[in-house]
Coordinates of C-alpha atoms and ligand atoms in Angstrom, one line a residue:
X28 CA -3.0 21.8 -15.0
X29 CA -4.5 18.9 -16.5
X30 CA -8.2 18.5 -16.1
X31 CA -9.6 16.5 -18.6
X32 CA -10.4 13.3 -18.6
X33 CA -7.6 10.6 -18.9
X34 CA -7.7 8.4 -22.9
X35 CA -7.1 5.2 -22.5
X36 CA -4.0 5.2 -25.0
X37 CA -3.5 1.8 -26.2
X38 CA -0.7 2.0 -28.4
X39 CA 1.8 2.3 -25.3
X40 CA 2.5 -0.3 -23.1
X41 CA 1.8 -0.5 -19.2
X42 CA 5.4 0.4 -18.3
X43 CA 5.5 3.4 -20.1
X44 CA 2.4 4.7 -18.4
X45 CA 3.7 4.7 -15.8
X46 CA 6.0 6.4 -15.6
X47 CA 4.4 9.0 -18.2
X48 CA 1.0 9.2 -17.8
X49 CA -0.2 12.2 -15.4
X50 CA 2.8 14.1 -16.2
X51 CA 2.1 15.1 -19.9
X52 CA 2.2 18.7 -19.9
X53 CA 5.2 19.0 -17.4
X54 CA 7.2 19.6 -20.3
X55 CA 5.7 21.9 -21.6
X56 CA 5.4 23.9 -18.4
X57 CA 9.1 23.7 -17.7
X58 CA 9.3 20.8 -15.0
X59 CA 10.6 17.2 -15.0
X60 CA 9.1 16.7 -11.4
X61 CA 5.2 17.1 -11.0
X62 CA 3.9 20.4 -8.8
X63 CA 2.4 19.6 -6.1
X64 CA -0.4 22.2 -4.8
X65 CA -1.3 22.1 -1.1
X66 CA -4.3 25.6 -1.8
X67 CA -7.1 24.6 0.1
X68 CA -9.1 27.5 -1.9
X69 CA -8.7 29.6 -5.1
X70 CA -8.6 33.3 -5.5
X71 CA -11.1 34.9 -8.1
X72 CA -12.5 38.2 -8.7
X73 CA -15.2 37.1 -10.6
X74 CA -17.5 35.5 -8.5
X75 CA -20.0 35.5 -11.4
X76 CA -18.0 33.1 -13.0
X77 CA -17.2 31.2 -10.2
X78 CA -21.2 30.8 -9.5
X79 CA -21.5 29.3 -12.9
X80 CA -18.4 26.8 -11.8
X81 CA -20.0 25.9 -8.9
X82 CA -23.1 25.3 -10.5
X83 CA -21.6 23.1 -13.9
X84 CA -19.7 20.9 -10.8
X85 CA -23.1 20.6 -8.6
X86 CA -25.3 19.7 -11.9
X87 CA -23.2 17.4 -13.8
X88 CA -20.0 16.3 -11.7
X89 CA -17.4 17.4 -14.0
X90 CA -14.6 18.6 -13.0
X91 CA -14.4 22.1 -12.4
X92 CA -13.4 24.1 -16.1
X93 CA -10.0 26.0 -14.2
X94 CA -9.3 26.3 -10.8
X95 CA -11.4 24.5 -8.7
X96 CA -12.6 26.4 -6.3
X97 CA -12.2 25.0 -3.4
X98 CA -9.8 21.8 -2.1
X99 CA -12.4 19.5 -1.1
X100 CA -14.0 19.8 -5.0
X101 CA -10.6 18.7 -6.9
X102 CA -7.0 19.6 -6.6
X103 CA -5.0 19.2 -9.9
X104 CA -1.5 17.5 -8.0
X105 CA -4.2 14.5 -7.5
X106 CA -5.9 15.2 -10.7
X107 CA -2.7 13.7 -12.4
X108 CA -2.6 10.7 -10.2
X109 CA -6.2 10.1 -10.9
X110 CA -5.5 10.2 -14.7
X111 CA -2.5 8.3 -14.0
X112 CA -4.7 5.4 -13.1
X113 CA -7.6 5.9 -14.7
X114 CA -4.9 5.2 -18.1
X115 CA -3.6 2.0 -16.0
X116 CA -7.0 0.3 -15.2
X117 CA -8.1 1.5 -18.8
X118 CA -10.8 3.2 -18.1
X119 CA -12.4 6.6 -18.7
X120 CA -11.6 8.3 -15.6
X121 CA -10.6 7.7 -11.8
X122 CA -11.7 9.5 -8.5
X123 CA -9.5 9.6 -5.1
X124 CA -10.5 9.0 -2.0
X125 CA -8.5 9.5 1.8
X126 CA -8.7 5.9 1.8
X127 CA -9.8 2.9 0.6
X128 CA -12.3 2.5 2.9
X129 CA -13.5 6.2 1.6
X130 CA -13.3 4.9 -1.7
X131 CA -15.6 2.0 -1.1
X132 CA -18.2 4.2 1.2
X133 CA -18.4 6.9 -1.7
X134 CA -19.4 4.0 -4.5
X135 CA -22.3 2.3 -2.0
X136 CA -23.5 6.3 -0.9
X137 CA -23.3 6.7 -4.7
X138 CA -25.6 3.9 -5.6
X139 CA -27.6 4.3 -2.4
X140 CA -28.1 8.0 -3.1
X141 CA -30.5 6.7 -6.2
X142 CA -32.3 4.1 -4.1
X143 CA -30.5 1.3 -4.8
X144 CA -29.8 0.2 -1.6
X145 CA -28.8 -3.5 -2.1
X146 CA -25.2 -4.6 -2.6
X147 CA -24.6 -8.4 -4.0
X148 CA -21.0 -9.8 -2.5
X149 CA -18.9 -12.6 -2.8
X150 CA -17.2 -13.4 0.7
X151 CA -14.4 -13.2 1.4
X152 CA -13.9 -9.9 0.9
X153 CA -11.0 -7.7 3.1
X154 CA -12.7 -7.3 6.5
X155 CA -13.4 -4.0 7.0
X156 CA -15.4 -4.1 3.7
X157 CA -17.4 -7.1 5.1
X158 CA -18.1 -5.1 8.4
X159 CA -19.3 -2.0 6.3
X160 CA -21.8 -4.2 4.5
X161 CA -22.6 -6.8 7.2
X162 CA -23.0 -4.0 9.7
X163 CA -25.3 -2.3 7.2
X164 CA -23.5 1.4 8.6
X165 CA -24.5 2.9 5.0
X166 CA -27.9 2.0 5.0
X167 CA -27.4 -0.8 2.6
X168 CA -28.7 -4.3 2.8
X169 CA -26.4 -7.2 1.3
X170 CA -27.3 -11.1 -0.2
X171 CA -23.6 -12.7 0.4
X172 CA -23.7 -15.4 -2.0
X173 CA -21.6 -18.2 -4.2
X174 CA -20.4 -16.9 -7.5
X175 CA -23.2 -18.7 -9.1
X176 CA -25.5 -17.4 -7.1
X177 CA -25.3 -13.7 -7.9
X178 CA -27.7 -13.4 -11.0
X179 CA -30.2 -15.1 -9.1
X180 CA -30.0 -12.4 -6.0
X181 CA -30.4 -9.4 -8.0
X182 CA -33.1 -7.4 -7.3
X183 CA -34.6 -4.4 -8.4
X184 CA -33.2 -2.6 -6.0
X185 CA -29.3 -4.0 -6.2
X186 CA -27.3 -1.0 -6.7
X187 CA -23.8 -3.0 -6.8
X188 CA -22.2 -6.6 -6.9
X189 CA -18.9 -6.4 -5.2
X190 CA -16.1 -9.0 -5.3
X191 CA -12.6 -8.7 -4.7
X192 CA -10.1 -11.4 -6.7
X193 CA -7.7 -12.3 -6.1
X194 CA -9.7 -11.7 -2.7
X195 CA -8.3 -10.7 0.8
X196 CA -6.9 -13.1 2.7
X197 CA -7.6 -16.2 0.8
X198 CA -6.3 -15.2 -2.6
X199 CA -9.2 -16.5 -4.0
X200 CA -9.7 -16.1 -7.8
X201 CA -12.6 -15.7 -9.5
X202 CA -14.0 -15.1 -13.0
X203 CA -14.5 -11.5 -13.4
X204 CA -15.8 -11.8 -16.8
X205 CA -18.5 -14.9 -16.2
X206 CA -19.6 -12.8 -12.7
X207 CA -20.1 -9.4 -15.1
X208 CA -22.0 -11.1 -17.5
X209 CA -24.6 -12.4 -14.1
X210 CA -24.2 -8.8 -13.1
X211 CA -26.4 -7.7 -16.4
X212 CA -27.4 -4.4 -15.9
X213 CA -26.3 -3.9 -12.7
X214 CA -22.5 -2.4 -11.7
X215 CA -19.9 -4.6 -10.6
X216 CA -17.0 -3.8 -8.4
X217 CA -14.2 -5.4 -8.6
X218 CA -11.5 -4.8 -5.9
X219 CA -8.6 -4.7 -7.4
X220 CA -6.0 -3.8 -4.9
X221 CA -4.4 -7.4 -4.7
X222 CA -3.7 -8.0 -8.4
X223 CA -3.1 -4.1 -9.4
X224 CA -3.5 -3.2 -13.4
X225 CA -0.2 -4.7 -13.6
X226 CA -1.7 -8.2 -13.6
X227 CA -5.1 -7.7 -14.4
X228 CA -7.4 -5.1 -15.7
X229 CA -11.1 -6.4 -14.6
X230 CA -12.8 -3.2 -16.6
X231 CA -11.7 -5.3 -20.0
X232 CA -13.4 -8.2 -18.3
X233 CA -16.5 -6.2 -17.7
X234 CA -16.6 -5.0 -14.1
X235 CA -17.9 -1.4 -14.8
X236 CA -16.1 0.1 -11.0
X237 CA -12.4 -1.1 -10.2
X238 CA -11.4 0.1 -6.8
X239 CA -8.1 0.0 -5.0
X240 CA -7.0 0.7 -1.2
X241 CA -3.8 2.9 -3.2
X242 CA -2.6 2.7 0.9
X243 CA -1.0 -0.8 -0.4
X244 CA 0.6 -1.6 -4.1
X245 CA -0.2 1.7 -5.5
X246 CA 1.3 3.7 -3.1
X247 CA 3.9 1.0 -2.3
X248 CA 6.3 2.4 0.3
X249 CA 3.8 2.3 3.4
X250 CA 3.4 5.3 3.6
X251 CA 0.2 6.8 2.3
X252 CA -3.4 6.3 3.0
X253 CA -5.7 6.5 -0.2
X254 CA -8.2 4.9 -2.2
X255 CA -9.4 5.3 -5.8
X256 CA -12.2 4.2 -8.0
X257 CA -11.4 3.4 -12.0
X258 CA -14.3 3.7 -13.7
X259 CA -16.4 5.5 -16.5
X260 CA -16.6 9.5 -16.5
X261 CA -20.2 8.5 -15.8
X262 CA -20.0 7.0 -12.4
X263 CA -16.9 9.7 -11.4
X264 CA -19.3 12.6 -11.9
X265 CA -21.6 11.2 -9.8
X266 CA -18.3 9.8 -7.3
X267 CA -17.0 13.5 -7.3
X268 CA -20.9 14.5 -6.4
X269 CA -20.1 12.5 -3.4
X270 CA -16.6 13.0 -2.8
X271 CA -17.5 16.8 -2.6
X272 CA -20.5 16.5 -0.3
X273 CA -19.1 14.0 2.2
X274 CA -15.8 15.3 2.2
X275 CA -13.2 12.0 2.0
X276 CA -11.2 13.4 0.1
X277 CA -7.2 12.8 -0.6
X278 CA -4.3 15.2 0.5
X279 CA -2.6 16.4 -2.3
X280 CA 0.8 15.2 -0.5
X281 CA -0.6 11.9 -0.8
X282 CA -1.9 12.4 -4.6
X283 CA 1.8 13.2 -5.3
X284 CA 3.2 10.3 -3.6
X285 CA 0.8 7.9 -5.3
X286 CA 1.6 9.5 -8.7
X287 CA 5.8 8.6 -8.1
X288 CA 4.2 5.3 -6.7
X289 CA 3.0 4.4 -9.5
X290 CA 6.1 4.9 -11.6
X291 CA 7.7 2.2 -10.2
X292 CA 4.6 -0.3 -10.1
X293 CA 5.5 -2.6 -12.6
X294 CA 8.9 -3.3 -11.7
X295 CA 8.1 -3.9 -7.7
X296 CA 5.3 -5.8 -8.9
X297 CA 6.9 -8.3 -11.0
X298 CA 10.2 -8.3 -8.8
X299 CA 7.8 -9.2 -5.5
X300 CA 5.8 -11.2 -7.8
X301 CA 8.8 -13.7 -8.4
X302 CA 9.5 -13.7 -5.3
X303 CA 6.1 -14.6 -3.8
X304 CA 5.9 -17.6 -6.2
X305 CA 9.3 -19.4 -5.2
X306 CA 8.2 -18.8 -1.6
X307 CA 4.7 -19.9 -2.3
X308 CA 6.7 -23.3 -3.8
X309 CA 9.1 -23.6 -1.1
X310 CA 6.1 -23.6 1.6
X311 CA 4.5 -26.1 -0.8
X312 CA 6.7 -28.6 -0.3
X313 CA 7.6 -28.2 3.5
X314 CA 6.4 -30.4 6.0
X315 CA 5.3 -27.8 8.2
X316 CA 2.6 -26.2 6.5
X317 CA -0.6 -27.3 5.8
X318 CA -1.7 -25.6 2.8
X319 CA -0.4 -22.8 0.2
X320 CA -2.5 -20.5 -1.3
X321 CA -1.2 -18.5 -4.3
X322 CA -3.0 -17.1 -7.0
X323 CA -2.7 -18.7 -10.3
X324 CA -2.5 -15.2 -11.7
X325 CA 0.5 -14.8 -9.6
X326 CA 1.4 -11.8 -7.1
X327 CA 2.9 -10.9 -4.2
X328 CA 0.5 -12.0 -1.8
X329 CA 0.9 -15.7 -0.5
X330 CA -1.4 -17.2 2.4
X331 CA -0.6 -20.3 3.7
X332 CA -2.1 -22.4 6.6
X333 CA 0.5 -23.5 9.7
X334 CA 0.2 -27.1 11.3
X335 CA 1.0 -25.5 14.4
X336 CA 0.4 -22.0 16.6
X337 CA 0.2 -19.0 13.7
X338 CA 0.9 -16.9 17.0
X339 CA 4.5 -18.7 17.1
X340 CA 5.2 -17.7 13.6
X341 CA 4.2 -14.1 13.9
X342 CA 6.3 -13.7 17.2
X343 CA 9.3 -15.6 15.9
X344 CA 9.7 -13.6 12.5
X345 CA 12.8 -11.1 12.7
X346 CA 13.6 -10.1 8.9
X347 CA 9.4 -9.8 7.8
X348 CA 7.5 -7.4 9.9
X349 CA 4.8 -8.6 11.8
X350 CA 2.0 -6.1 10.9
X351 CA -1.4 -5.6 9.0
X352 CA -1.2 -4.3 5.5
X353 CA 0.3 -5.1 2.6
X354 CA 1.7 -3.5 -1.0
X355 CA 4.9 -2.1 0.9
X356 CA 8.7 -2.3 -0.7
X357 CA 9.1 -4.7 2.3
X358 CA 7.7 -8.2 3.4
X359 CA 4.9 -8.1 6.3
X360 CA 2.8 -10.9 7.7
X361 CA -0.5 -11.0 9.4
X362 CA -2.7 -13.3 11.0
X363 CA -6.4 -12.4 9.7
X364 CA -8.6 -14.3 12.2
X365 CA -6.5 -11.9 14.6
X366 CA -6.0 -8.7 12.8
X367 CA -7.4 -8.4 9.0
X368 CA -10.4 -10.2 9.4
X369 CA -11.2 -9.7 13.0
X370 CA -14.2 -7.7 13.1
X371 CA -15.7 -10.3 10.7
X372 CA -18.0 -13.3 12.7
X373 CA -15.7 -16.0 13.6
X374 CA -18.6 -18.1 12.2
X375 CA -19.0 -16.3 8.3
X376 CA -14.7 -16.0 8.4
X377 CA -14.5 -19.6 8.7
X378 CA -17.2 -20.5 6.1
X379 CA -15.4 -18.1 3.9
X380 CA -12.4 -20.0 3.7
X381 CA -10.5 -18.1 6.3
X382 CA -8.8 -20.6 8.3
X383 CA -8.0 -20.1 12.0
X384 CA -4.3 -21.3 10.9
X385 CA -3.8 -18.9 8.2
X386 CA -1.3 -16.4 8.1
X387 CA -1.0 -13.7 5.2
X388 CA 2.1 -12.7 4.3
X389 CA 2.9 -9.7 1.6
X390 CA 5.9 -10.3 -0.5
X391 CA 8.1 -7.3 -0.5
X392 CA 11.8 -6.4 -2.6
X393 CA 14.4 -8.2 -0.3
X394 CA 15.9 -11.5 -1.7
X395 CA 14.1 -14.8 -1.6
X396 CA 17.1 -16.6 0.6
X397 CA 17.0 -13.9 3.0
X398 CA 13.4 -14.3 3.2
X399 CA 13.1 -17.8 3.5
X400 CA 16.1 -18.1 5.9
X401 CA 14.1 -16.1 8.2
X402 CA 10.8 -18.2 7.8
X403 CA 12.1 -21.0 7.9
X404 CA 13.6 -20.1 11.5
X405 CA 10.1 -18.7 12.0
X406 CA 8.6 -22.1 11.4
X407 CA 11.3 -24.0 13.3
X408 CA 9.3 -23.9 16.2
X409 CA 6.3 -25.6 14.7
X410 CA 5.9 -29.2 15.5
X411 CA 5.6 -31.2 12.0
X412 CA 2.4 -32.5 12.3
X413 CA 3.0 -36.7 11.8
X414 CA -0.4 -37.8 10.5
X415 CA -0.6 -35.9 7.6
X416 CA -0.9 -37.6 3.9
X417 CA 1.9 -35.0 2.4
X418 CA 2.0 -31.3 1.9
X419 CA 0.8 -29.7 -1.5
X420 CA 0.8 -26.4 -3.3
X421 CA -2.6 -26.2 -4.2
X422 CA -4.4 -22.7 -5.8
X423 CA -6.6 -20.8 -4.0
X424 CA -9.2 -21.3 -6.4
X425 CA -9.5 -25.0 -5.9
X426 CA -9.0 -24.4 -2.1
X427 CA -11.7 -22.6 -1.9
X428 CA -14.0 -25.4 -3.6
X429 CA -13.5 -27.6 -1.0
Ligands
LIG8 C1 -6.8 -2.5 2.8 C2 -7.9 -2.9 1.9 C3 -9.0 -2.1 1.8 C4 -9.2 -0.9 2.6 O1 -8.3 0.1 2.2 P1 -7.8 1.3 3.3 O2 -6.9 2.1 2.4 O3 -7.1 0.6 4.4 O4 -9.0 2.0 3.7 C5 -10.0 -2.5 0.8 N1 -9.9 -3.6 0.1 C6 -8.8 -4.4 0.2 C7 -8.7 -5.6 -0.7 C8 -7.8 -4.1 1.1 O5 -6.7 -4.9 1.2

């Protein structure tokens, strides 16, 4: 079992993480594939030594020195995942959650925990995170401000500035590294589900907590739940504190589908990527739709904005699923003012940049022609609107300056 934390190892590139990082000592224990342990508890006859245990972990966070215990304080199948990304993001350590969701609720209850109860955002954010912080479930209070704006709202009692960038459903981009130098003392967590370590680690640009829904690129078949947090060994004591009291934590099943995910990360992200960008060009030059957004970091993720009914798009798709989420091996599209970003206020959604004509759509492996073939067909429907001045690509960066 592998227990300590992960080193970021910069001598090896990304690709080669992958698909060895977490899996170390498998060799030396006789195994290509990694074990996966489903124990919810741990024998011992010493329960003298298991006191101390439970003690170290309560005190300091750490993960437990040999077994741990109990299920809901560590399990080592998702130990390797967590060190798998943890070596990704470049950072000291990572913690899993059951979702990303849980991820998000353990880093406010962490900060919250120590009386800092105020969270600085940047809209838009994915909906569900804007409901949790609007909604104020946690006991938090959140500023939502303009990127400028955030030095100026900190207060002594701000506990976090979240952002997400490229952010959900927009694909707006910001500057990671100009918004962690506003942060100052203060945390900043980036969500970094959309780009992935592949195209961007924000802890090199600063933001001290990286956080990922792994339900969508990490995982990347559709088929797990999860969230982890990337950060120092620090803030994943005090995570794990969390974790362990409020219980949201990951199956091991899904810790051992996350850690094959991840093997294959950098090729599904750079084939989708490639993808996404000729479709992102195509739509930019088609009479139909209104505006592109796609990050100029690149990505699978491409938004654009209909002249017509987004209903009639998402019911006349056949090849791309119509469904929420995103990250999977094949392409799905969404409408966010219907879906996504639906428990958001109509009003704040639209001031966000969130259009009322905007569909998402998540890139997946299949070919481009196959792809366009079927939105194109999609789109046939649409009436080409006749008074417009001619259809552009624009970034979603200066889309959301206007
Ligand atoms: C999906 C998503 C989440 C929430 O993750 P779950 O795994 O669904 O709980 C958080 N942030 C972003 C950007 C997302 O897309």
């Amino acid at each position: 079992m592998e227990t300590t934390a992960a080193q970021p190892s910069p001598a090896r590139s990304l690709s080669t993480e992958a698909v060895h990082a977490g899996r170390e000592d498998l060799a030396g224990l006789g195994l290509h594939a990694p074990p996966l342990d489903l124990s919810t508890t741990y024998p011992s006859y010493d329960s003298r030594a298991e006191a101390a245990r439970i003690d170290a972990f309560a005190t300091t966070g750490e993960r437990p020195d040999g077994p741990p215990v109990y299920a809901r304080l560590d399990n080592p199948t998702t130990a390797r995942f967590e060190n798998a990304l943890a070596r990704l993001e470049g950072t000291e350590s990572a913690v899993a959650f059951a979702s990303g969701m849980a991820a998000l609720t353990a880093c406010l209850l962490a900060r919250a925990g120590a009386g800092l109860r105020h969270v600085v955002a940047v809209r838009p954010l994915y909906g569900c995170s804007d409901h949790l912080l609007t909604a104020g479930l946690l006991g938090t209070e959140v500023t939502w401000v303009q990127p400028e704006g955030i030095a100026e709202a900190i207060r002594p009692d701000t506990g976090l500035v979240l952002v997400e960038s490229p952010a959900n459903p927009t694909l707006a981009e910001l500057d990671l590294a100009a918004i962690a130098e506003a942060c100052g003392e203060v945390p900043l967590l980036a969500d970094n589900t959309f780009a992935t370590p592949v195209l961007q680690r924000p802890a090199e640009s600063g933001a001290r907590i990286v956080l990922h829904s792994a339900t969508k690129y990490l995982g990347g078949h559709g088929d797990v739940l999860a969230g982890v947090v990337a950060c120092d060994e620090e803030f994943a004591r005090q995570l794990r504190q969390v974790r362990f009291a409020t219980g949201g934590v990951l199956h091991p099943l899904a810790g051992y589908l996350l850690l094959r995910g991840l093997s294959t990360l950098p090729v599904r992200m750079r084939a989708a990527s490639e993808t996404a960008a000729e479709l992102a060009r195509r739509l930019g030059s088609d009479p139909r739709i209104a505006r592109v957004h796609y990050p100029r970091l690149g990505g699978a993720m491409v938004a654009f904005e209909v002249h017509g009914d987004p209903h009639e798009v998402i019911s006349g798709v056949r090849l791309i699923t119509p469904a929420v989420s995103l990250g999977s091996v094949d392409t799905l599209i969404q409408h966010p003012a219907s879906i996504s970003h639906r428990i958001v206020d109509a009003g704040d959604r639209r001031a966000a940049g969130v259009s009322d004509r905007l569909l998402r759509m998540s890139v997946g492996l299949e070919s481009t022609e196959d792809l366009w073939a079927d939105l194109d067909q999609a789109l046939g429907a649409e009436p080409a609107r006749v008074d417009r001045t001619g259809p552009r690509a624009e970034t979603a960066t200066a889309a959301a300056g206007r």
